[in-house]
Amino acid sequence: MSIRRADTLGGKAAIVGIGATEFSKDSGRSELKLAVEAVRAALDDAGLTPADVDGLVTFTMDTSPEITVAQAAGIGELSFFSRIHYGGGAACATVQQAALAVASGIADVVVCYRAFNERSGRRFGAGVQRREPTAEGAALGWNLPYGLLTPASWVAMAAQRYLHAYGRGPEVFGQVAVLDRRHAARNPAAYFHGKPITLADHAASRWIVEPLRLLDCCQETDGGQALVVTSVERARDLPRPPAVVVAAAQGAGRSQEQMTSFYRDGLTGLPETAVVARQLWRSSGLTPADIDVGILYDHFTPFVLMQLEEFGFCGPGEAGDFVAADALPLNTHGGQLGEAYLHGMNGIAEAVRQIRGTSVNQVAGAARSLVTAGTGVPTSGLVLGADD
């Protein structure tokens, strides 16, 4: 793969199984147990068994190693195992890694998983408390003394600049929150099922770090999600319609840091997302007009707007109006604001449901789904499609 030319991965692998635990604030069981439950559910959905699996992919942040999950889930020998860096930015890259392994013949069936007790255990929203000495920690050290201690505070810097540059108010962020919660309200699996909000609710929610309010920030969730990837040929013999990996990409921008890239040329965009967008469009041959549904990583509402602009769905500063107009079906599961915060893996599962035609908020005739991973960090993305 190269950022300068199209790659040849598309059309060679597909997601054939999705499985998850319930999404809660206190799972009452270990992260390993959550991972195994999700893996087994995904295999059941795919019509496969643990004996079929020869590859596993997860996040570097995950506490359940591949060999431990394999042992606990009854999986035998592994010919491929991999982990992706940068928190939520890894989500779509897990599928990319699995697809690469399948396409090259290194593995036949690869399961991607993510499981954590992010509410009852380690809470990422609590911010930086202790860090081992690393280059990444040194980069954070330039900002921590000034009170930028949490992800919300890091995003607030870019969000404030965005509003200033385009002469908008925080209500443009509220459009994202209202949209997500509207979809979550109709999703029985969502934590906020039956609980839509209005722009007035958004404006009345308490400040976290200006200009971000509580309802601009994603949840903290306990749970697990798994995805099964195999070849398109094998997928056609399985019980569920495959979601074909049309294109997959990773991206890091110039002067990239982990959510504190404040010394780049500007703060109103997401250069790492632009790298992913260029690769996805180039390799798939598609354009924004070809996308039927977008599942955009929504840990914080401002970065959803910036993603829409980087992918070319609308011009700079126009994404708030784009969302308000329902110009593209977005986050039909409720997103991480409304369904659950599973580092974006639940979003990939929703993109699969849209291709299958089984979403609770189904988009009629959906044949192409765009999925993005965590922003503000080195990131990844997918275009999933129906099997032609």
Coordinates of C-alpha atoms in Angstrom, one line a residue:
M1 CA 0.0 0.0 0.0
S2 CA 1.1 3.5 -0.7
I3 CA -0.3 6.9 0.1
R4 CA 0.5 7.8 -3.5
R5 CA -1.3 5.1 -5.4
A6 CA -4.3 2.7 -5.2
D7 CA -3.8 -0.6 -3.4
T8 CA -5.2 -4.0 -4.4
L9 CA -6.7 -5.2 -1.2
G10 CA -10.3 -4.4 -2.0
G11 CA -12.7 -7.2 -2.8
K12 CA -10.6 -10.0 -1.3
A13 CA -12.0 -10.3 2.2
A14 CA -15.3 -9.8 4.0
I15 CA -16.7 -9.5 7.5
V16 CA -19.0 -12.5 7.9
G17 CA -19.8 -12.5 11.7
I18 CA -20.5 -9.9 14.3
G19 CA -21.0 -10.4 18.1
A20 CA -21.2 -8.4 21.2
T21 CA -21.9 -8.5 24.9
E22 CA -24.5 -6.2 26.4
F23 CA -23.3 -2.6 26.8
S24 CA -23.4 -1.5 30.5
K25 CA -21.8 0.6 33.1
D26 CA -20.8 -2.4 35.3
S27 CA -20.4 -5.7 33.5
G28 CA -19.6 -7.7 36.7
R29 CA -17.1 -9.8 34.9
S30 CA -13.5 -9.7 33.7
E31 CA -12.4 -8.1 30.4
L32 CA -11.2 -11.6 29.3
K33 CA -14.7 -13.0 29.9
L34 CA -16.2 -10.1 27.8
A35 CA -13.8 -10.8 25.0
V36 CA -14.5 -14.5 24.9
E37 CA -18.3 -13.9 25.0
A38 CA -18.0 -11.5 22.0
V39 CA -15.7 -13.8 20.0
R40 CA -18.0 -16.8 20.5
A41 CA -21.1 -14.7 19.6
A42 CA -19.4 -13.5 16.4
L43 CA -18.4 -17.0 15.4
D44 CA -22.0 -18.2 16.0
D45 CA -23.3 -15.4 13.8
A46 CA -20.8 -16.4 11.1
G47 CA -21.8 -20.1 11.2
L48 CA -18.2 -21.0 12.2
T49 CA -16.6 -22.6 15.2
P50 CA -13.5 -21.8 17.2
A51 CA -11.7 -24.6 15.3
D52 CA -12.0 -22.6 12.1
V53 CA -10.1 -19.6 13.5
D54 CA -6.4 -19.2 12.9
G55 CA -5.9 -15.5 13.4
L56 CA -6.7 -12.9 16.0
V57 CA -6.3 -9.1 16.0
T58 CA -6.9 -6.5 18.8
F59 CA -5.7 -3.2 20.2
T60 CA -2.5 -2.6 22.1
M61 CA -4.7 -1.2 24.8
D62 CA -6.6 -4.4 25.3
T63 CA -5.8 -6.4 28.4
S64 CA -6.7 -9.8 26.9
P65 CA -3.8 -11.2 24.8
E66 CA -4.5 -13.1 21.7
I67 CA -3.1 -16.4 23.0
T68 CA -5.2 -16.1 26.2
V69 CA -8.4 -15.4 24.2
A70 CA -7.6 -18.3 22.0
Q71 CA -7.2 -20.6 24.9
A72 CA -10.3 -19.4 26.7
A73 CA -12.4 -19.5 23.6
G74 CA -11.4 -22.9 22.5
I75 CA -9.4 -21.7 19.5
G76 CA -6.4 -23.9 18.6
E77 CA -3.3 -23.1 16.6
L78 CA -2.8 -19.5 15.4
S79 CA -0.8 -18.6 12.3
F80 CA -1.5 -14.8 12.6
F81 CA -1.9 -12.4 15.6
S82 CA -1.5 -8.7 15.6
R83 CA -2.2 -5.6 17.7
I84 CA -2.8 -2.0 16.5
H85 CA -1.7 1.2 18.3
Y86 CA -3.4 4.5 19.2
G87 CA -6.6 3.6 21.0
G88 CA -9.7 4.2 19.0
G89 CA -7.7 5.0 15.9
A90 CA -7.0 1.2 15.7
A91 CA -10.6 0.1 15.1
C92 CA -10.8 -0.1 11.3
A93 CA -7.2 -1.1 11.1
T94 CA -8.0 -4.4 12.9
V95 CA -10.1 -5.3 10.0
Q96 CA -7.5 -4.1 7.6
Q97 CA -4.9 -6.3 9.2
A98 CA -7.3 -9.3 9.1
A99 CA -8.1 -8.6 5.5
L100 CA -4.4 -8.4 4.6
A101 CA -3.8 -11.8 6.4
V102 CA -6.6 -13.4 4.6
A103 CA -5.8 -11.9 1.2
S104 CA -2.2 -13.1 1.4
G105 CA -3.0 -16.6 2.6
I106 CA -1.4 -16.1 6.0
A107 CA -4.7 -17.0 7.7
D108 CA -8.1 -18.3 6.7
V109 CA -10.4 -16.9 9.4
V110 CA -9.4 -14.0 11.6
V111 CA -11.3 -12.6 14.5
C112 CA -10.9 -8.9 15.5
Y113 CA -12.0 -8.1 19.1
R114 CA -12.0 -5.3 21.7
A115 CA -13.2 -5.7 25.3
F116 CA -12.9 -3.5 28.3
N117 CA -14.5 -2.4 31.5
E118 CA -14.1 1.2 30.6
R119 CA -16.7 2.4 33.1
S120 CA -16.3 0.1 36.1
G121 CA -12.6 -0.3 35.6
R122 CA -10.1 2.1 33.9
R123 CA -11.9 5.3 32.8
F124 CA -10.2 6.9 29.9
G125 CA -12.1 10.1 30.6
A126 CA -10.4 10.5 34.0
G127 CA -7.3 11.8 32.1
V128 CA -3.6 11.3 32.7
Q129 CA -2.7 10.1 36.1
R130 CA 0.5 8.1 35.7
R131 CA 2.6 7.3 32.7
E132 CA 5.7 5.4 32.1
P133 CA 8.4 7.5 30.4
T134 CA 7.8 7.3 26.6
A135 CA 8.2 9.7 23.7
E136 CA 4.4 10.0 23.6
G137 CA 4.4 10.9 27.3
A138 CA 7.1 13.6 26.6
A139 CA 4.8 15.1 24.0
L140 CA 1.9 15.3 26.5
G141 CA 4.3 16.9 29.0
W142 CA 4.2 20.1 27.0
N143 CA 0.5 20.5 27.6
L144 CA -0.2 18.9 31.0
P145 CA 1.2 21.7 33.1
Y146 CA -1.3 24.1 31.6
G147 CA -4.3 22.0 32.7
L148 CA -4.8 20.0 29.5
L149 CA -5.2 16.7 31.4
T150 CA -8.1 14.9 29.7
P151 CA -9.2 14.0 26.1
A152 CA -12.0 16.5 26.4
S153 CA -9.5 19.3 27.1
W154 CA -7.3 18.3 24.2
V155 CA -10.3 18.3 21.8
A156 CA -11.7 21.6 23.2
M157 CA -8.6 23.4 21.8
A158 CA -9.5 22.4 18.2
A159 CA -13.2 22.8 18.8
Q160 CA -12.8 26.4 20.0
R161 CA -10.7 27.3 17.0
Y162 CA -13.2 25.7 14.6
L163 CA -16.0 27.8 16.0
H164 CA -13.9 31.0 15.8
A165 CA -12.7 30.3 12.2
Y166 CA -16.1 29.7 10.8
G167 CA -18.2 32.1 13.0
R168 CA -20.4 29.3 14.4
G169 CA -21.7 28.6 17.8
P170 CA -21.7 25.4 19.9
E171 CA -25.1 24.4 18.6
V172 CA -23.4 23.0 15.5
F173 CA -21.9 20.4 17.8
G174 CA -25.3 19.8 19.3
Q175 CA -26.6 18.7 15.9
V176 CA -24.4 15.6 16.1
A177 CA -25.5 14.8 19.6
V178 CA -29.2 15.1 18.8
L179 CA -28.8 12.9 15.7
D180 CA -26.9 10.1 17.5
R181 CA -29.4 10.1 20.4
R182 CA -32.3 10.0 18.0
H183 CA -31.0 6.8 16.5
A184 CA -30.0 5.3 19.9
A185 CA -33.5 5.9 21.1
R186 CA -34.7 3.3 18.6
N187 CA -31.9 0.8 19.2
P188 CA -32.7 -1.7 22.0
A189 CA -29.0 -2.5 22.4
A190 CA -28.1 1.2 23.0
Y191 CA -27.5 2.4 26.5
F192 CA -29.7 5.4 25.7
H193 CA -32.5 3.4 24.2
G194 CA -35.7 5.4 24.4
K195 CA -33.9 8.6 25.5
P196 CA -33.7 11.1 22.6
I197 CA -32.5 14.7 23.3
T198 CA -33.2 18.1 21.8
L199 CA -30.9 21.0 21.0
A200 CA -32.2 22.6 24.1
D201 CA -31.1 19.6 26.1
H202 CA -27.7 19.9 24.6
A203 CA -27.4 23.6 25.4
A204 CA -28.5 23.0 29.0
S205 CA -26.0 20.2 29.7
R206 CA -23.1 21.2 31.9
W207 CA -19.8 22.4 30.6
I208 CA -17.0 19.9 30.6
V209 CA -14.3 22.1 28.9
E210 CA -15.6 25.0 26.8
P211 CA -16.9 24.8 24.2
L212 CA -17.7 21.1 25.0
R213 CA -20.7 20.2 27.1
L214 CA -21.5 16.9 28.6
L215 CA -23.6 15.9 25.7
D216 CA -20.7 16.5 23.3
C217 CA -18.7 13.7 25.0
C218 CA -19.1 10.0 24.4
Q219 CA -20.0 7.5 27.1
E220 CA -17.8 5.2 29.2
T221 CA -18.9 1.6 28.6
D222 CA -18.2 -1.9 29.8
G223 CA -18.5 -4.5 27.0
G224 CA -17.0 -6.4 24.2
Q225 CA -17.3 -6.6 20.4
A226 CA -15.9 -9.0 17.9
L227 CA -15.8 -9.3 14.1
V228 CA -15.0 -12.3 11.9
V229 CA -13.1 -11.8 8.6
T230 CA -12.5 -14.4 5.9
S231 CA -12.2 -14.6 2.1
V232 CA -15.0 -13.4 -0.1
E233 CA -15.1 -16.9 -1.7
R234 CA -15.6 -18.6 1.7
A235 CA -18.0 -16.0 2.8
R236 CA -20.4 -16.9 0.0
D237 CA -20.9 -20.3 1.6
L238 CA -21.7 -18.9 5.0
P239 CA -25.2 -18.1 6.3
R240 CA -25.0 -14.3 6.5
P241 CA -24.6 -11.9 3.6
P242 CA -21.0 -10.8 3.6
A243 CA -19.9 -7.2 4.1
V244 CA -17.0 -7.0 1.6
V245 CA -13.9 -4.9 2.5
V246 CA -14.0 -2.6 -0.5
A247 CA -11.1 -0.5 0.8
A248 CA -9.2 -0.1 4.1
A249 CA -6.6 2.4 5.1
Q250 CA -4.5 3.8 8.0
G251 CA -3.3 7.4 8.3
A252 CA -1.0 9.6 10.3
G253 CA -0.5 13.3 9.4
R254 CA 2.6 15.5 9.6
S255 CA 3.6 16.6 13.1
Q256 CA 1.1 14.0 14.4
E257 CA 0.7 13.5 18.2
Q258 CA -1.9 11.7 20.2
M259 CA -4.7 14.3 20.4
T260 CA -2.3 17.2 21.2
S261 CA -1.2 18.1 17.6
F262 CA -1.5 21.8 18.4
Y263 CA 1.5 22.9 16.4
R264 CA 0.4 21.8 12.9
D265 CA -0.5 24.4 10.3
G266 CA -4.1 24.6 11.5
L267 CA -6.6 23.3 14.1
T268 CA -9.8 23.3 12.1
G269 CA -9.2 20.0 10.4
L270 CA -7.9 16.4 10.9
P271 CA -4.9 15.7 8.7
E272 CA -4.8 12.1 9.7
T273 CA -8.3 11.7 8.5
A274 CA -7.4 13.3 5.2
V275 CA -4.7 10.7 4.7
V276 CA -7.3 7.9 5.2
A277 CA -9.9 9.6 3.0
R278 CA -7.5 10.0 0.1
Q279 CA -6.5 6.3 0.3
L280 CA -10.1 5.1 0.6
W281 CA -11.4 7.1 -2.3
R282 CA -8.3 6.3 -4.5
S283 CA -8.4 2.6 -3.8
S284 CA -12.1 2.1 -4.0
G285 CA -12.7 4.4 -7.0
L286 CA -15.7 5.8 -5.0
T287 CA -16.6 9.3 -4.1
P288 CA -18.7 10.7 -1.2
A289 CA -21.8 10.6 -3.5
D290 CA -21.5 6.8 -3.6
I291 CA -21.8 6.3 0.2
D292 CA -25.2 5.2 1.5
V293 CA -24.4 5.5 5.2
G294 CA -21.6 6.9 7.3
I295 CA -20.5 5.5 10.7
L296 CA -18.2 8.2 11.9
Y297 CA -16.2 8.0 15.1
D298 CA -17.9 10.2 17.6
H299 CA -15.9 10.3 20.8
F300 CA -16.5 14.1 20.7
T301 CA -19.0 15.9 18.4
P302 CA -16.6 18.5 16.9
F303 CA -14.5 15.8 15.3
V304 CA -17.6 14.3 13.5
L305 CA -18.0 17.6 11.7
M306 CA -14.3 17.8 10.8
Q307 CA -14.4 14.2 9.4
L308 CA -17.3 15.0 7.1
E309 CA -15.3 17.9 5.8
E310 CA -12.1 16.0 5.4
F311 CA -13.9 13.2 3.4
G312 CA -15.4 15.8 1.1
F313 CA -19.0 15.5 2.0
C314 CA -19.2 19.2 2.4
G315 CA -17.0 22.3 2.5
P316 CA -15.0 23.6 5.5
G317 CA -17.3 25.0 8.2
E318 CA -20.4 23.5 6.5
A319 CA -20.7 20.2 8.3
G320 CA -23.1 21.5 11.0
D321 CA -25.6 22.4 8.4
F322 CA -24.9 19.1 6.5
V323 CA -25.8 17.1 9.7
A324 CA -28.8 19.3 10.4
A325 CA -30.2 18.6 6.9
D326 CA -29.8 14.8 7.3
A327 CA -27.9 14.9 4.0
L328 CA -26.3 11.5 4.8
P329 CA -27.5 8.8 7.2
L330 CA -25.0 8.9 10.1
N331 CA -24.3 6.7 13.1
T332 CA -27.5 4.7 12.7
H333 CA -26.8 2.6 15.8
G334 CA -26.6 5.8 18.0
G335 CA -22.8 6.0 17.9
Q336 CA -20.6 6.1 20.9
L337 CA -22.6 9.0 22.2
G338 CA -25.8 6.9 22.2
E339 CA -25.2 3.2 21.9
A340 CA -21.8 2.4 23.5
Y341 CA -18.2 3.4 23.6
L342 CA -16.3 0.3 22.3
H343 CA -13.4 2.2 20.7
G344 CA -15.4 2.2 17.4
M345 CA -15.7 -1.6 17.0
N346 CA -19.5 -1.4 17.6
G347 CA -19.6 1.1 14.7
I348 CA -18.1 -1.4 12.3
A349 CA -20.7 -3.9 13.4
E350 CA -23.4 -1.4 12.6
A351 CA -21.9 -0.9 9.1
V352 CA -22.2 -4.7 8.6
R353 CA -25.8 -4.7 9.7
Q354 CA -26.6 -1.9 7.2
I355 CA -25.0 -4.0 4.4
R356 CA -27.0 -7.0 5.5
G357 CA -30.2 -5.0 5.8
T358 CA -30.7 -5.8 9.5
S359 CA -30.1 -2.5 11.3
V360 CA -32.9 -1.2 13.6
N361 CA -32.5 2.1 11.7
Q362 CA -32.0 0.5 8.3
V363 CA -31.2 2.7 5.3
A364 CA -33.1 1.4 2.3
G365 CA -30.9 -0.1 -0.3
A366 CA -27.7 0.5 1.6
A367 CA -24.8 -1.0 -0.4
R368 CA -21.8 1.1 0.7
S369 CA -20.9 2.0 4.2
L370 CA -18.1 4.3 5.3
V371 CA -16.6 3.6 8.7
T372 CA -14.0 5.7 10.5
A373 CA -11.9 5.2 13.6
G374 CA -10.6 7.4 16.4
T375 CA -9.6 11.0 15.4
G376 CA -7.0 13.3 16.8
V377 CA -4.7 10.2 16.8
P378 CA -3.2 8.1 14.0
T379 CA -6.4 6.6 12.6
S380 CA -8.0 4.2 10.1
G381 CA -11.1 3.7 7.9
L382 CA -13.1 1.3 5.9
V383 CA -15.5 1.2 3.0
L384 CA -17.7 -1.9 3.3
G385 CA -20.0 -3.0 0.5
A386 CA -22.5 -5.7 -0.6
D387 CA -21.2 -8.6 -2.5
D388 CA -21.8 -8.0 -6.2

